[in-house]
Coordinates of C-alpha atoms in Angstrom, one line a residue:
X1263 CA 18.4 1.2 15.3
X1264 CA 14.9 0.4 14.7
X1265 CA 14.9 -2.8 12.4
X1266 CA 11.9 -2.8 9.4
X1267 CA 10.9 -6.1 7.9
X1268 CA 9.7 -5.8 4.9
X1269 CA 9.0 -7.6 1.2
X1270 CA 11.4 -5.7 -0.5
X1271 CA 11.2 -3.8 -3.7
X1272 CA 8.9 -5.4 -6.5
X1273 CA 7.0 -4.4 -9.8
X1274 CA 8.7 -1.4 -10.7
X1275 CA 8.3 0.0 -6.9
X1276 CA 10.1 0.0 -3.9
X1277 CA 8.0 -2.2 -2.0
X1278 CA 6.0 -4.8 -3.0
X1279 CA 3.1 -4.1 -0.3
X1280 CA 1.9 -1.2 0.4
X1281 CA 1.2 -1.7 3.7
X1282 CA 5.5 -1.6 4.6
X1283 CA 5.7 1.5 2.0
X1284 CA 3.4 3.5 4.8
X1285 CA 5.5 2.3 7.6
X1286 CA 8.6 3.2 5.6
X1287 CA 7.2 6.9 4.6
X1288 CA 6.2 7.1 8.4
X1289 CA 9.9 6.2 9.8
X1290 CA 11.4 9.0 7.0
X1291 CA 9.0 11.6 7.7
X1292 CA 9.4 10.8 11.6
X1293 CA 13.6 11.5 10.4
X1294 CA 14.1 7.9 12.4
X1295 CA 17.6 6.1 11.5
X1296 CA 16.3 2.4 10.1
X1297 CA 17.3 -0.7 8.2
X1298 CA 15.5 -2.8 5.9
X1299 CA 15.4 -6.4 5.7
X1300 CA 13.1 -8.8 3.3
X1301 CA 11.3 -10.9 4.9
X1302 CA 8.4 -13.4 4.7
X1303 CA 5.1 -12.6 6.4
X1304 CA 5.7 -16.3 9.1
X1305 CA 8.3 -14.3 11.0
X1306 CA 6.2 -11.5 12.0
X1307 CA 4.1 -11.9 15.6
X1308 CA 0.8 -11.4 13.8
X1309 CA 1.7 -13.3 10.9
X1310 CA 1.4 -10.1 7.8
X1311 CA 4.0 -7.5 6.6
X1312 CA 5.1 -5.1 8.0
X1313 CA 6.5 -5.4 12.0
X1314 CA 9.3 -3.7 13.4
X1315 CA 11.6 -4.3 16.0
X1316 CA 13.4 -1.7 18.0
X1317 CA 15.8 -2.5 20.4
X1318 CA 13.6 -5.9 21.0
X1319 CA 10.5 -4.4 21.1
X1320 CA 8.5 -5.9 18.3
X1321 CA 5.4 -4.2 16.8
X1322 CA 3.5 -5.4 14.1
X1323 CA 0.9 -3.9 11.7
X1324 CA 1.4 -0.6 10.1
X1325 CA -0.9 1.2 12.2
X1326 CA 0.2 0.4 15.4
X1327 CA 4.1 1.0 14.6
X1328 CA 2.9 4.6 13.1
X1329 CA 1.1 5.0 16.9
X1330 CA 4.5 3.1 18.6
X1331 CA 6.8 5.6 16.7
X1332 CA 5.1 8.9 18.1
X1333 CA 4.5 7.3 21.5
X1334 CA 8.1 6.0 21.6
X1335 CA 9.9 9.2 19.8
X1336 CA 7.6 12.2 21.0
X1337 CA 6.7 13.0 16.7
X1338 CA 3.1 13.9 15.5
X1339 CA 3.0 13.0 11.9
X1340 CA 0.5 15.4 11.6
X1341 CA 1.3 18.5 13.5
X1342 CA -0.5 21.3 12.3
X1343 CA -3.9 19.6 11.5
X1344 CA -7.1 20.3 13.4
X1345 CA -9.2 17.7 15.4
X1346 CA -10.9 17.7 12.2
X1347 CA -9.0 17.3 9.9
X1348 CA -7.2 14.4 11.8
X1349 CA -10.8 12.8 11.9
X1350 CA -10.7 13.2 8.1
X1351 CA -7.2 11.6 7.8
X1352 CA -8.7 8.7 9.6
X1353 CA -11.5 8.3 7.5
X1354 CA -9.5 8.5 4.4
X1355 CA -7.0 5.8 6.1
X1356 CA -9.2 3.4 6.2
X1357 CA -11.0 4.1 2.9
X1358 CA -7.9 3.5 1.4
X1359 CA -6.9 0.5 3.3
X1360 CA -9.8 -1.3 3.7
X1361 CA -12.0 -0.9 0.7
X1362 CA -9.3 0.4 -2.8
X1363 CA -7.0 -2.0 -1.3
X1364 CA -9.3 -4.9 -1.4
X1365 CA -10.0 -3.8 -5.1
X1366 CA -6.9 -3.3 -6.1
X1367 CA -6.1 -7.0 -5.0
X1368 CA -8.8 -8.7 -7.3
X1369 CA -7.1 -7.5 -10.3
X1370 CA -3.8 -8.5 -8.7
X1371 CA -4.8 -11.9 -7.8
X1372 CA -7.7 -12.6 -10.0
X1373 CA -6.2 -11.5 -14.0
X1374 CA -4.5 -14.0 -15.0
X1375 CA -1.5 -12.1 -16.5
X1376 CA -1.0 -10.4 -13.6
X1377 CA -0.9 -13.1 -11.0
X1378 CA 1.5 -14.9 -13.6
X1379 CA 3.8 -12.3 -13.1
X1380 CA 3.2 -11.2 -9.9
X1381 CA 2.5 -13.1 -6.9
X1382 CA 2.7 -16.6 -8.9
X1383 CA 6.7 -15.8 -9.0
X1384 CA 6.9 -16.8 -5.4
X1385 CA 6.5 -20.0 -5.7
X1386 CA 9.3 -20.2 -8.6
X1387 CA 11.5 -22.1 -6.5
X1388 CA 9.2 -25.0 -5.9
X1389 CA 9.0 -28.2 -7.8
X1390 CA 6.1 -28.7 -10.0
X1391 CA 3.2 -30.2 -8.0
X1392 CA 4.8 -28.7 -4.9
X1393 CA 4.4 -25.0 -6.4
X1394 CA 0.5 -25.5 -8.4
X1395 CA -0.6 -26.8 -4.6
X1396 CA 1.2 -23.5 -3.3
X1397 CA -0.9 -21.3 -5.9
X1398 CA -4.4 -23.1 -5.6
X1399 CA -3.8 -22.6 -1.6
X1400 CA -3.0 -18.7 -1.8
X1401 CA -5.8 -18.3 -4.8
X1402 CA -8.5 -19.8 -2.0
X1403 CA -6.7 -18.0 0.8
X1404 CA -7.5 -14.8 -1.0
X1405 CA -10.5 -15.3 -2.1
X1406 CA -11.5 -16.4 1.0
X1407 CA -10.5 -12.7 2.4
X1408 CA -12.2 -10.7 -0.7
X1409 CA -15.3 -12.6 0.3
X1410 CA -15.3 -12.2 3.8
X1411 CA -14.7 -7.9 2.9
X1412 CA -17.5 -8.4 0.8
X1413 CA -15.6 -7.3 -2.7
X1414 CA -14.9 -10.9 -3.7
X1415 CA -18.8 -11.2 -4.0
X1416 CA -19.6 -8.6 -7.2
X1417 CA -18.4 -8.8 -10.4
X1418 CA -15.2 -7.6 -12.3
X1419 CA -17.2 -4.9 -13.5
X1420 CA -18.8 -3.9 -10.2
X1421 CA -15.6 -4.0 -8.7
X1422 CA -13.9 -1.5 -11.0
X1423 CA -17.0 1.2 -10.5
X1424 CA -16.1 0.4 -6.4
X1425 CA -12.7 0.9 -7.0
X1426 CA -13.7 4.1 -9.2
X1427 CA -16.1 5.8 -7.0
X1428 CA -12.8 5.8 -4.2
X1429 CA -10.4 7.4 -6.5
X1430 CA -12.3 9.7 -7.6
X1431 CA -13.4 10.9 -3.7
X1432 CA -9.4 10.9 -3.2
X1433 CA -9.6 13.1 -6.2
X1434 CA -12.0 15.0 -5.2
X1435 CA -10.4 15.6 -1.4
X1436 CA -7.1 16.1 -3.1
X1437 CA -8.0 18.9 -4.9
X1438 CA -5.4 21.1 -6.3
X1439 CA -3.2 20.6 -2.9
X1440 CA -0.1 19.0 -2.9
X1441 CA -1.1 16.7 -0.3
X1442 CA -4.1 15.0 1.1
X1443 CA -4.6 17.7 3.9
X1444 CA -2.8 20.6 2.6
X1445 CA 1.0 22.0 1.4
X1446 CA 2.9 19.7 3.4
X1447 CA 2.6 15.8 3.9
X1448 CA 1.1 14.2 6.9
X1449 CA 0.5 10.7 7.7
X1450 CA -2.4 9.9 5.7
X1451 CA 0.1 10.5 2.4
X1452 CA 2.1 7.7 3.4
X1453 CA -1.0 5.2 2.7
X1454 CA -2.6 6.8 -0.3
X1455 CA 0.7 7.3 -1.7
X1456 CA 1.3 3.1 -1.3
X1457 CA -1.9 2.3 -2.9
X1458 CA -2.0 4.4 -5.7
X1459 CA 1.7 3.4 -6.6
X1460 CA 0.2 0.0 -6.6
X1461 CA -2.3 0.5 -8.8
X1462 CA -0.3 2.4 -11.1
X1463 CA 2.8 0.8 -11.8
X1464 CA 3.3 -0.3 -15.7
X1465 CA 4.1 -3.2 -14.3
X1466 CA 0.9 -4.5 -13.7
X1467 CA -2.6 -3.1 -16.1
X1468 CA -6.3 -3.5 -15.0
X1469 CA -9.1 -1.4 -15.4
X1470 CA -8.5 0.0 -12.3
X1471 CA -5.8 1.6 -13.5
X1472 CA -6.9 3.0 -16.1
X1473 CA -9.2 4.6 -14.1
X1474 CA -6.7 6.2 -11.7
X1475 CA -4.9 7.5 -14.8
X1476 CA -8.0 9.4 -15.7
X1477 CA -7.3 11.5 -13.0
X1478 CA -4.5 14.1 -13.8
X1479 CA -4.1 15.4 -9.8
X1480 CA -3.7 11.8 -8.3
X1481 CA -1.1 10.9 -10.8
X1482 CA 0.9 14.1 -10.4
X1483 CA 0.3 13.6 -6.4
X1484 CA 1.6 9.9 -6.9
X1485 CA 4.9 11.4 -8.8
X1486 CA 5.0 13.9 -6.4
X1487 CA 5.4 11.7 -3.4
X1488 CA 7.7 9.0 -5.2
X1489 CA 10.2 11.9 -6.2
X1490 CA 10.0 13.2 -3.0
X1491 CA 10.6 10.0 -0.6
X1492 CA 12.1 6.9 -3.2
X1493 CA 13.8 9.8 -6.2
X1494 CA 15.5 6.5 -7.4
X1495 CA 12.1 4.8 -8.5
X1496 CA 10.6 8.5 -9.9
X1497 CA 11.0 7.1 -13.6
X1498 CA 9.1 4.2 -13.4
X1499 CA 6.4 5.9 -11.8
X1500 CA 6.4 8.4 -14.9
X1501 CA 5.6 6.0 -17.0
X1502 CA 2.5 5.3 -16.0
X1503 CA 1.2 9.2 -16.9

């Protein structure tokens, strides 16, 4: 059985990154048996969330397991697409991943009620001094990484419009389909799917948000998926229409 290490469920979702929600969607649509253990990001071989390991064969990073799981199991997550449209997929991928993600952190990290009740609660189980150096080390760690990206560099404001201008393109691309390619899901769902449910818990509120609310199809796409692959966690992604 193929073992996934993951955060576990978090802010009214069933994962707390999004990253192990796409490798989870990828193992269900692939119809592969696995379990799910929390885990920190220090056991995994490159050091993030989420890695896998199979029978001792240990992969790491979401998009290389998605690429070991079709090698390994003989699946295409998307049979049926053209050259194309797989290119398309692609390009969406890392829209998603490397550009709304790195958005969607700033307001996760950088407003202060969120990072109170967010990523601050890791550290709950430190003394005092022990758990303010733990926060001022992740707070540089990240900012470090929105700098390097370049988003750390603009301003709240100029952050939001980059954050807007990629939800509405998804919006755009989506459409009135289902899915990001068509009637059916492929594996390009998986990761817009994660993100957006990010972004749009209740849990958490930003201006981000709000602007993916603005945009009736990616809302009824995000309920659409979380009905379809976590039913249990539907209602809390309701709330956030």
């Amino acid at each position: 059985m193929i073992t996934l290490y993951a955060a576990g469920p978090a802010y009214g979702l069933p994962e707390g990154s999004p990253y192990v929600t796409k490798t989870e969607i990828h193992l269900k649509m692939a119809g592969l048996w696995y379990q799910k253990v929390p885990a920190h990001p220090e056991t995994s071989p490159k050091g993030q969330l989420p890695w896998i390991d199979d029978d001792g064969v240990k992969v790491a990073d979401s998009t290389f397991i998605r690429a070991y799981i079709e090698r390994s199991y003989g699946v295409d997550l998307d049979a049926g697409l053209s050259k194309a449209q797989r290119g398309q997929a692609w390009a969406i991928e890392r829209m998603v991943e490397n550009h709304l993600g790195w958005a969607s952190c700033h307001f996760r990290f950088f407003d202060d009620d969120n990072f109170a009740k967010g990523a601050a609660r890791w550290f709950d189980g430190l003394p005092g001094e022990a758990r303010a150096d733990a926060i001022d080390g992740l707070l540089g760690a990240v900012q470090s990484n929105l700098k390097a990206v370049g988003i750390g560099r603009h301003s709240p404001d100029e952050i939001v419009e980059l954050g807007a201008w990629s939800l509405t393109a998804l919006s755009e691309m989506l459409g009135d389909k289902s899915f990001m390619m068509g009637h059916r899901p492929t594996s390009v769902d998986a990761i817009v799917f994660a993100m957006l449910a990010q972004i749009l818990t209740p849990f958490f509120d930003s201006p981000l948000r709000r602007r993916a609310e603005s945009l009736p199809n990616l809302v009824g796409y995000a309920e659409r998926m979380m009905a379809g692959y976590y039913p249990e966690f539907a209602p809390e992604m309701s709330r956030a229409a």
